[in-house]
Amino acid sequence: MVVDKMVFGFLQLLKLRLALHVAKPSIRLFAPLLLQYAAVVLAMSPLPISAQSISINDNLGNHVSIPKPAEKIIALSPHVVELLFSLGAGDKVIATIEYADYPPQAKKIKRIGDAMSVNFEELIALKPDLVVAWGKGTQFSLIEKLKRFGIPVFLSGSSSLQDIPSSLQSLGQLTGNVDKADKLVDKFNSSVKKLKVTKQAERPGVFIQIWGSPLRTIGGGHIVDEIISHCGGRNIYKDQQQLSPVVSIESLMKRDPQIIVLNNNPEGFSREISELIKPWMKIDAVTNKNYCKVDFDMLLRPTLRVLDAMDVICGCINNNMQSKKN
């Protein structure tokens, strides 16, 4: 239908040219101006959405433009793969990196590297329409190299809960799944509001052990720090600027958390708990065996599954608050 309109417009322009050619000399004086005006009007005629380019800003504020919805996407982060599958665009992912394991279908996607190194020649050979990377995880040099080769790059954020719906909406536009994205975003925002715990005068201190040797936790500015605060807790290492700082046992004892969050992976949990339990330790959470077990893939990846991890952490914090009241 749009093509027919364009053809019609062209024919009208042609008729105008002929009319001006046979017109009186006084009218022919204005011919160039009239033809320019007609050409401008024709150029402004609306095109179908599929023929219009998609132009947006990514989560880090960089401009991204593609001529049409992407059909061949390379996702350089496990959380990006998960978001694309949530949108129903998983079949458009032609390559990814190691540890992109959710949903199960993602395990079948071609691997071209890991978080530290990507086979650039192989990436280029796949001729992607779009590369989606992790804003704070993908190497800057790789991103710049992709841009020099003229490959559109979208950077997905992971610093806050709002980065999740923001990424969904942007990826929805880039893949032609806007309606699906809008529904997921509405559901996500509604669920986050429902999970919020009533604020107490004194928030329980929370320690998240993401690694045992060396002992690592979560600092301020990480999405998990926001989750703890949203659930009514207090990240005891919020003052640390690093996203994943190394801390000492002595420092942990001094800050004395009431809740310790650990990975619920059976093998990982056994190893991590042995790092903490010592006869001479005086840590409130250890003394009271107040451990909160959660799937770290859900917790640390900025995807829709973070809601399940939030549900667990909010429950642990709420239980701690209730026990103090009794």
mmCIF file of C-alpha atoms in Angstrom:
data_model
loop_
_atom_site.group_PDB
_atom_site.id
_atom_site.type_symbol
_atom_site.label_atom_id
_atom_site.label_comp_id
_atom_site.label_asym_id
_atom_site.label_seq_id
_atom_site.Cartn_x
_atom_site.Cartn_y
_atom_site.Cartn_z
ATOM 1 C CA MET A 1 0.000 0.000 0.000
ATOM 2 C CA VAL A 2 2.795 2.414 0.890
ATOM 3 C CA VAL A 3 4.643 1.469 -2.301
ATOM 4 C CA ASP A 4 1.467 2.289 -4.282
ATOM 5 C CA LYS A 5 1.364 5.726 -2.636
ATOM 6 C CA MET A 6 4.982 6.338 -3.542
ATOM 7 C CA VAL A 7 4.320 5.347 -7.177
ATOM 8 C CA PHE A 8 1.269 7.608 -7.201
ATOM 9 C CA GLY A 9 3.356 10.475 -5.845
ATOM 10 C CA PHE A 10 5.980 9.909 -8.527
ATOM 11 C CA LEU A 11 3.316 9.960 -11.259
ATOM 12 C CA GLN A 12 1.872 13.179 -9.857
ATOM 13 C CA LEU A 13 5.324 14.733 -9.930
ATOM 14 C CA LEU A 14 5.752 13.585 -13.550
ATOM 15 C CA LYS A 15 2.396 15.097 -14.505
ATOM 16 C CA LEU A 16 3.445 18.337 -12.863
ATOM 17 C CA ARG A 17 6.644 18.395 -14.920
ATOM 18 C CA LEU A 18 4.628 17.908 -18.152
ATOM 19 C CA ALA A 19 2.082 20.536 -17.185
ATOM 20 C CA LEU A 20 4.809 23.076 -16.490
ATOM 21 C CA HIS A 21 6.500 22.266 -19.770
ATOM 22 C CA VAL A 22 3.410 23.204 -21.798
ATOM 23 C CA ALA A 23 2.338 26.091 -19.580
ATOM 24 C CA LYS A 24 2.568 29.750 -20.453
ATOM 25 C CA PRO A 25 6.012 31.407 -20.173
ATOM 26 C CA SER A 26 4.930 33.375 -17.078
ATOM 27 C CA ILE A 27 4.113 30.156 -15.221
ATOM 28 C CA ARG A 28 7.285 28.409 -16.389
ATOM 29 C CA LEU A 29 9.270 31.036 -14.494
ATOM 30 C CA PHE A 30 8.104 29.406 -11.259
ATOM 31 C CA ALA A 31 8.687 25.845 -12.465
ATOM 32 C CA PRO A 32 11.942 25.168 -10.547
ATOM 33 C CA LEU A 33 10.380 26.332 -7.262
ATOM 34 C CA LEU A 34 7.229 24.276 -7.736
ATOM 35 C CA LEU A 35 9.188 21.157 -8.619
ATOM 36 C CA GLN A 36 11.396 21.541 -5.523
ATOM 37 C CA TYR A 37 8.300 21.893 -3.338
ATOM 38 C CA ALA A 38 6.717 18.792 -4.856
ATOM 39 C CA ALA A 39 9.915 16.799 -4.342
ATOM 40 C CA VAL A 40 10.077 17.802 -0.674
ATOM 41 C CA VAL A 41 6.450 16.788 -0.102
ATOM 42 C CA LEU A 42 7.078 13.419 -1.738
ATOM 43 C CA ALA A 43 10.214 12.862 0.360
ATOM 44 C CA MET A 44 8.245 13.528 3.548
ATOM 45 C CA SER A 45 5.682 10.821 2.771
ATOM 46 C CA PRO A 46 5.671 8.214 5.576
ATOM 47 C CA LEU A 47 7.467 4.916 4.981
ATOM 48 C CA PRO A 48 6.533 1.566 6.539
ATOM 49 C CA ILE A 49 8.144 0.875 9.939
ATOM 50 C CA SER A 50 10.213 -1.956 8.485
ATOM 51 C CA ALA A 51 11.806 0.502 6.071
ATOM 52 C CA GLN A 52 12.664 3.055 8.765
ATOM 53 C CA SER A 53 15.906 2.896 10.700
ATOM 54 C CA ILE A 54 15.883 2.321 14.466
ATOM 55 C CA SER A 55 17.796 4.949 16.397
ATOM 56 C CA ILE A 56 18.149 4.843 20.202
ATOM 57 C CA ASN A 57 20.623 5.428 23.028
ATOM 58 C CA ASP A 58 21.991 2.438 24.952
ATOM 59 C CA ASN A 59 22.127 2.189 28.763
ATOM 60 C CA LEU A 60 25.389 4.134 28.841
ATOM 61 C CA GLY A 61 24.094 6.947 26.641
ATOM 62 C CA ASN A 62 25.798 5.900 23.385
ATOM 63 C CA HIS A 63 23.881 6.394 20.145
ATOM 64 C CA VAL A 64 22.940 3.177 18.318
ATOM 65 C CA SER A 65 21.345 3.047 14.875
ATOM 66 C CA ILE A 66 20.390 0.109 12.642
ATOM 67 C CA PRO A 67 18.453 0.185 9.329
ATOM 68 C CA LYS A 68 15.864 -2.408 10.424
ATOM 69 C CA PRO A 69 15.147 -4.840 13.311
ATOM 70 C CA ALA A 70 18.217 -7.007 13.887
ATOM 71 C CA GLU A 71 18.089 -10.579 12.597
ATOM 72 C CA LYS A 72 21.688 -11.638 13.390
ATOM 73 C CA ILE A 73 22.755 -10.720 16.921
ATOM 74 C CA ILE A 74 25.941 -11.530 18.804
ATOM 75 C CA ALA A 75 25.470 -11.331 22.578
ATOM 76 C CA LEU A 76 28.674 -10.855 24.560
ATOM 77 C CA SER A 77 27.209 -11.522 28.007
ATOM 78 C CA PRO A 78 25.078 -14.297 29.540
ATOM 79 C CA HIS A 79 22.532 -11.799 30.873
ATOM 80 C CA VAL A 80 22.036 -10.331 27.382
ATOM 81 C CA VAL A 81 21.252 -13.785 25.980
ATOM 82 C CA GLU A 82 18.712 -14.282 28.739
ATOM 83 C CA LEU A 83 17.042 -10.917 28.077
ATOM 84 C CA LEU A 84 16.779 -11.643 24.350
ATOM 85 C CA PHE A 85 15.152 -15.018 25.020
ATOM 86 C CA SER A 86 12.690 -13.294 27.380
ATOM 87 C CA LEU A 87 11.692 -11.038 24.492
ATOM 88 C CA GLY A 88 11.207 -13.995 22.160
ATOM 89 C CA ALA A 89 14.304 -13.044 20.162
ATOM 90 C CA GLY A 90 16.544 -15.919 21.254
ATOM 91 C CA ASP A 91 16.494 -17.397 17.758
ATOM 92 C CA LYS A 92 18.209 -14.248 16.477
ATOM 93 C CA VAL A 93 21.309 -14.818 18.619
ATOM 94 C CA ILE A 94 23.919 -16.351 16.303
ATOM 95 C CA ALA A 95 26.845 -16.370 18.771
ATOM 96 C CA THR A 96 27.691 -15.675 22.393
ATOM 97 C CA ILE A 97 30.370 -16.347 25.031
ATOM 98 C CA GLU A 98 30.985 -18.996 27.704
ATOM 99 C CA TYR A 99 28.611 -19.334 30.683
ATOM 100 C CA ALA A 100 25.587 -18.209 28.652
ATOM 101 C CA ASP A 101 23.571 -21.144 29.958
ATOM 102 C CA TYR A 102 20.041 -19.875 30.520
ATOM 103 C CA PRO A 103 17.494 -20.726 29.296
ATOM 104 C CA PRO A 104 18.633 -24.262 28.397
ATOM 105 C CA GLN A 105 18.298 -23.486 24.669
ATOM 106 C CA ALA A 106 21.114 -20.964 25.070
ATOM 107 C CA LYS A 107 23.629 -23.796 25.530
ATOM 108 C CA LYS A 108 23.243 -24.635 21.831
ATOM 109 C CA ILE A 109 24.399 -21.193 20.648
ATOM 110 C CA LYS A 110 27.838 -20.943 19.038
ATOM 111 C CA ARG A 111 30.646 -19.739 21.387
ATOM 112 C CA ILE A 112 33.240 -17.244 20.190
ATOM 113 C CA GLY A 113 35.091 -16.584 23.433
ATOM 114 C CA ASP A 114 34.566 -15.623 27.054
ATOM 115 C CA ALA A 115 34.311 -12.490 29.206
ATOM 116 C CA MET A 116 38.048 -11.836 28.867
ATOM 117 C CA SER A 117 38.702 -12.706 25.233
ATOM 118 C CA VAL A 118 36.624 -12.863 22.048
ATOM 119 C CA ASN A 119 37.702 -14.278 18.676
ATOM 120 C CA PHE A 120 37.356 -11.073 16.684
ATOM 121 C CA GLU A 121 37.990 -12.661 13.267
ATOM 122 C CA GLU A 122 35.241 -15.207 13.886
ATOM 123 C CA LEU A 123 32.888 -12.482 15.081
ATOM 124 C CA ILE A 124 33.457 -10.422 11.921
ATOM 125 C CA ALA A 125 33.020 -13.479 9.689
ATOM 126 C CA LEU A 126 29.512 -14.027 11.138
ATOM 127 C CA LYS A 127 28.457 -10.589 9.797
ATOM 128 C CA PRO A 128 26.132 -9.595 12.668
ATOM 129 C CA ASP A 129 23.498 -6.858 12.320
ATOM 130 C CA LEU A 130 24.050 -5.959 15.950
ATOM 131 C CA VAL A 131 26.394 -6.762 18.836
ATOM 132 C CA VAL A 132 24.995 -6.442 22.368
ATOM 133 C CA ALA A 133 27.635 -6.212 25.085
ATOM 134 C CA TRP A 134 27.833 -5.712 28.845
ATOM 135 C CA GLY A 135 28.533 -2.061 29.602
ATOM 136 C CA LYS A 136 30.849 -2.736 32.553
ATOM 137 C CA GLY A 137 32.122 -6.159 31.593
ATOM 138 C CA THR A 138 33.010 -6.207 27.904
ATOM 139 C CA GLN A 139 36.493 -4.917 27.119
ATOM 140 C CA PHE A 140 36.490 -1.302 25.954
ATOM 141 C CA SER A 141 39.105 -2.016 23.264
ATOM 142 C CA LEU A 142 36.815 -4.664 21.700
ATOM 143 C CA ILE A 143 33.857 -2.287 21.669
ATOM 144 C CA GLU A 144 35.913 0.438 19.978
ATOM 145 C CA LYS A 145 37.244 -2.042 17.423
ATOM 146 C CA LEU A 146 33.723 -3.171 16.535
ATOM 147 C CA LYS A 147 32.641 0.427 16.014
ATOM 148 C CA ARG A 148 35.614 1.064 13.727
ATOM 149 C CA PHE A 149 34.443 -1.851 11.595
ATOM 150 C CA GLY A 150 31.020 -0.241 11.350
ATOM 151 C CA ILE A 151 29.212 -2.821 13.485
ATOM 152 C CA PRO A 152 26.426 -1.348 15.669
ATOM 153 C CA VAL A 153 27.053 -2.005 19.373
ATOM 154 C CA PHE A 154 24.466 -1.724 22.148
ATOM 155 C CA LEU A 155 25.793 -1.641 25.728
ATOM 156 C CA SER A 156 23.474 -3.128 28.348
ATOM 157 C CA GLY A 157 23.777 -1.693 31.861
ATOM 158 C CA SER A 158 23.819 -3.609 35.128
ATOM 159 C CA SER A 159 24.248 -0.964 37.831
ATOM 160 C CA SER A 160 20.643 -0.623 38.952
ATOM 161 C CA LEU A 161 17.308 -2.397 38.917
ATOM 162 C CA GLN A 162 16.002 0.125 36.390
ATOM 163 C CA ASP A 163 18.697 -0.969 33.937
ATOM 164 C CA ILE A 164 16.734 -4.196 33.476
ATOM 165 C CA PRO A 165 13.475 -2.676 32.140
ATOM 166 C CA SER A 166 15.531 -0.090 30.255
ATOM 167 C CA SER A 167 17.505 -2.839 28.477
ATOM 168 C CA LEU A 168 14.315 -4.764 27.741
ATOM 169 C CA GLN A 169 12.651 -1.763 26.125
ATOM 170 C CA SER A 170 15.707 -0.917 24.037
ATOM 171 C CA LEU A 171 16.279 -4.511 22.931
ATOM 172 C CA GLY A 172 12.576 -4.750 22.161
ATOM 173 C CA GLN A 173 12.954 -1.849 19.731
ATOM 174 C CA LEU A 174 16.133 -3.228 18.199
ATOM 175 C CA THR A 175 14.547 -6.640 17.567
ATOM 176 C CA GLY A 176 11.030 -5.563 16.648
ATOM 177 C CA ASN A 177 9.473 -6.872 19.881
ATOM 178 C CA VAL A 178 8.213 -3.608 21.378
ATOM 179 C CA ASP A 179 4.833 -4.926 22.586
ATOM 180 C CA LYS A 180 6.441 -7.901 24.321
ATOM 181 C CA ALA A 181 8.993 -5.613 25.965
ATOM 182 C CA ASP A 182 6.291 -3.268 27.262
ATOM 183 C CA LYS A 183 4.412 -6.161 28.896
ATOM 184 C CA LEU A 184 7.577 -7.525 30.535
ATOM 185 C CA VAL A 185 8.554 -4.090 31.822
ATOM 186 C CA ASP A 186 5.117 -3.463 33.358
ATOM 187 C CA LYS A 187 5.198 -6.842 35.085
ATOM 188 C CA PHE A 188 8.774 -6.318 36.323
ATOM 189 C CA ASN A 189 8.087 -2.877 37.796
ATOM 190 C CA SER A 190 4.924 -4.114 39.478
ATOM 191 C CA SER A 191 6.771 -7.093 41.020
ATOM 192 C CA VAL A 192 9.603 -4.890 42.335
ATOM 193 C CA LYS A 193 7.103 -2.665 44.139
ATOM 194 C CA LYS A 194 5.395 -5.662 45.740
ATOM 195 C CA LEU A 195 8.706 -7.033 47.044
ATOM 196 C CA LYS A 196 9.638 -3.896 48.950
ATOM 197 C CA VAL A 197 9.872 -4.457 52.720
ATOM 198 C CA THR A 198 8.610 -1.824 55.147
ATOM 199 C CA LYS A 199 11.553 0.277 56.291
ATOM 200 C CA GLN A 200 12.679 -0.106 59.880
ATOM 201 C CA ALA A 201 14.531 2.389 62.041
ATOM 202 C CA GLU A 202 17.486 -0.020 62.215
ATOM 203 C CA ARG A 203 18.294 -1.999 59.098
ATOM 204 C CA PRO A 204 19.989 -5.390 59.585
ATOM 205 C CA GLY A 205 23.556 -5.564 58.264
ATOM 206 C CA VAL A 206 23.953 -7.919 55.284
ATOM 207 C CA PHE A 207 27.146 -9.529 53.972
ATOM 208 C CA ILE A 208 27.162 -11.211 50.572
ATOM 209 C CA GLN A 209 30.001 -13.659 50.047
ATOM 210 C CA ILE A 210 30.494 -14.073 46.337
ATOM 211 C CA TRP A 211 33.885 -15.791 46.669
ATOM 212 C CA GLY A 212 35.730 -17.687 49.392
ATOM 213 C CA SER A 213 39.427 -17.351 48.620
ATOM 214 C CA PRO A 214 40.117 -14.486 48.546
ATOM 215 C CA LEU A 215 37.046 -13.376 50.449
ATOM 216 C CA ARG A 216 35.031 -11.170 48.112
ATOM 217 C CA THR A 217 31.787 -9.285 48.575
ATOM 218 C CA ILE A 218 29.647 -6.586 46.927
ATOM 219 C CA GLY A 219 30.477 -2.889 47.204
ATOM 220 C CA GLY A 220 28.332 0.190 46.685
ATOM 221 C CA GLY A 221 27.109 0.919 43.160
ATOM 222 C CA HIS A 222 26.331 -2.737 42.417
ATOM 223 C CA ILE A 223 22.789 -3.810 41.566
ATOM 224 C CA VAL A 224 22.868 -6.226 44.539
ATOM 225 C CA ASP A 225 23.569 -3.306 46.878
ATOM 226 C CA GLU A 226 20.336 -1.739 45.631
ATOM 227 C CA ILE A 227 18.473 -5.028 46.096
ATOM 228 C CA ILE A 228 19.598 -5.265 49.731
ATOM 229 C CA SER A 229 18.492 -1.693 50.385
ATOM 230 C CA HIS A 230 15.195 -2.227 48.558
ATOM 231 C CA CYS A 231 14.470 -5.232 50.765
ATOM 232 C CA GLY A 232 15.105 -3.255 53.948
ATOM 233 C CA GLY A 233 18.687 -4.339 54.663
ATOM 234 C CA ARG A 234 22.053 -2.574 54.798
ATOM 235 C CA ASN A 235 25.046 -3.716 52.785
ATOM 236 C CA ILE A 236 27.884 -3.602 55.330
ATOM 237 C CA TYR A 237 30.401 -2.871 52.558
ATOM 238 C CA LYS A 238 28.362 -0.181 50.824
ATOM 239 C CA ASP A 239 31.206 2.280 51.454
ATOM 240 C CA GLN A 240 33.520 0.321 49.142
ATOM 241 C CA GLN A 241 33.796 1.876 45.668
ATOM 242 C CA GLN A 242 34.872 -1.346 43.976
ATOM 243 C CA LEU A 243 32.017 -3.475 42.673
ATOM 244 C CA SER A 244 33.600 -6.647 44.089
ATOM 245 C CA PRO A 245 36.145 -5.766 46.792
ATOM 246 C CA VAL A 246 38.385 -8.248 48.591
ATOM 247 C CA VAL A 247 37.820 -8.050 52.374
ATOM 248 C CA SER A 248 39.424 -9.633 55.441
ATOM 249 C CA ILE A 249 37.929 -11.846 58.131
ATOM 250 C CA GLU A 250 38.966 -9.222 60.705
ATOM 251 C CA SER A 251 37.031 -6.548 58.787
ATOM 252 C CA LEU A 252 34.012 -8.841 58.576
ATOM 253 C CA MET A 253 34.078 -9.439 62.330
ATOM 254 C CA LYS A 254 34.298 -5.710 62.993
ATOM 255 C CA ARG A 255 31.316 -4.904 60.772
ATOM 256 C CA ASP A 256 29.369 -7.794 62.362
ATOM 257 C CA PRO A 257 26.557 -8.600 59.871
ATOM 258 C CA GLN A 258 23.243 -10.019 61.069
ATOM 259 C CA ILE A 259 22.676 -11.866 57.762
ATOM 260 C CA ILE A 260 25.132 -13.627 55.458
ATOM 261 C CA VAL A 261 24.038 -14.359 51.879
ATOM 262 C CA LEU A 262 25.634 -17.396 50.229
ATOM 263 C CA ASN A 263 25.338 -19.228 46.916
ATOM 264 C CA ASN A 264 22.879 -22.106 47.182
ATOM 265 C CA ASN A 265 24.925 -24.305 44.856
ATOM 266 C CA PRO A 266 25.561 -27.412 47.032
ATOM 267 C CA GLU A 267 29.284 -27.677 46.312
ATOM 268 C CA GLY A 268 29.909 -23.963 46.419
ATOM 269 C CA PHE A 269 27.866 -23.538 49.593
ATOM 270 C CA SER A 270 29.827 -26.203 51.495
ATOM 271 C CA ARG A 271 33.127 -24.637 50.485
ATOM 272 C CA GLU A 272 32.025 -21.109 51.344
ATOM 273 C CA ILE A 273 30.491 -21.936 54.708
ATOM 274 C CA SER A 274 33.724 -23.608 55.834
ATOM 275 C CA GLU A 275 35.477 -20.312 55.134
ATOM 276 C CA LEU A 276 33.243 -18.570 57.643
ATOM 277 C CA ILE A 277 32.714 -20.942 60.553
ATOM 278 C CA LYS A 278 35.594 -20.796 63.041
ATOM 279 C CA PRO A 279 35.307 -21.451 66.796
ATOM 280 C CA TRP A 280 36.817 -18.105 67.729
ATOM 281 C CA MET A 281 34.656 -15.959 65.447
ATOM 282 C CA LYS A 282 32.189 -13.527 66.936
ATOM 283 C CA ILE A 283 29.875 -12.617 64.111
ATOM 284 C CA ASP A 284 26.155 -12.241 64.764
ATOM 285 C CA ALA A 285 25.075 -14.094 61.623
ATOM 286 C CA VAL A 286 27.488 -16.980 62.305
ATOM 287 C CA THR A 287 26.484 -17.265 65.980
ATOM 288 C CA ASN A 288 22.780 -17.346 65.087
ATOM 289 C CA LYS A 289 23.317 -19.384 61.906
ATOM 290 C CA ASN A 290 21.484 -16.702 59.965
ATOM 291 C CA TYR A 291 22.454 -17.686 56.438
ATOM 292 C CA CYS A 292 20.435 -16.761 53.372
ATOM 293 C CA LYS A 293 20.908 -19.162 50.442
ATOM 294 C CA VAL A 294 20.177 -17.906 46.943
ATOM 295 C CA ASP A 295 21.044 -18.838 43.356
ATOM 296 C CA PHE A 296 23.834 -16.412 42.445
ATOM 297 C CA ASP A 297 23.094 -16.690 38.715
ATOM 298 C CA MET A 298 19.674 -15.204 39.475
ATOM 299 C CA LEU A 299 21.093 -12.621 41.860
ATOM 300 C CA LEU A 300 24.112 -11.379 39.925
ATOM 301 C CA ARG A 301 22.703 -11.355 36.389
ATOM 302 C CA PRO A 302 20.535 -8.299 35.619
ATOM 303 C CA THR A 303 17.616 -10.198 34.115
ATOM 304 C CA LEU A 304 13.996 -10.914 34.976
ATOM 305 C CA ARG A 305 15.116 -13.790 37.223
ATOM 306 C CA VAL A 306 16.553 -11.253 39.656
ATOM 307 C CA LEU A 307 12.976 -11.014 40.969
ATOM 308 C CA ASP A 308 13.247 -14.589 42.273
ATOM 309 C CA ALA A 309 16.515 -13.758 44.037
ATOM 310 C CA MET A 310 14.971 -10.599 45.486
ATOM 311 C CA ASP A 311 12.068 -12.613 46.828
ATOM 312 C CA VAL A 312 14.523 -14.822 48.756
ATOM 313 C CA ILE A 313 16.619 -11.939 50.112
ATOM 314 C CA CYS A 314 13.577 -9.858 51.087
ATOM 315 C CA GLY A 315 12.230 -12.921 52.882
ATOM 316 C CA CYS A 316 15.486 -13.397 54.813
ATOM 317 C CA ILE A 317 15.625 -9.755 55.856
ATOM 318 C CA ASN A 318 11.955 -9.728 56.803
ATOM 319 C CA ASN A 319 12.393 -12.871 58.926
ATOM 320 C CA ASN A 320 15.331 -11.242 60.699
ATOM 321 C CA MET A 321 13.245 -8.162 61.488
ATOM 322 C CA GLN A 322 10.353 -10.277 62.765
ATOM 323 C CA SER A 323 12.639 -12.325 65.023
ATOM 324 C CA LYS A 324 13.914 -9.132 66.676
ATOM 325 C CA LYS A 325 10.357 -8.036 67.419
ATOM 326 C CA ASN A 326 9.473 -11.337 69.137
#
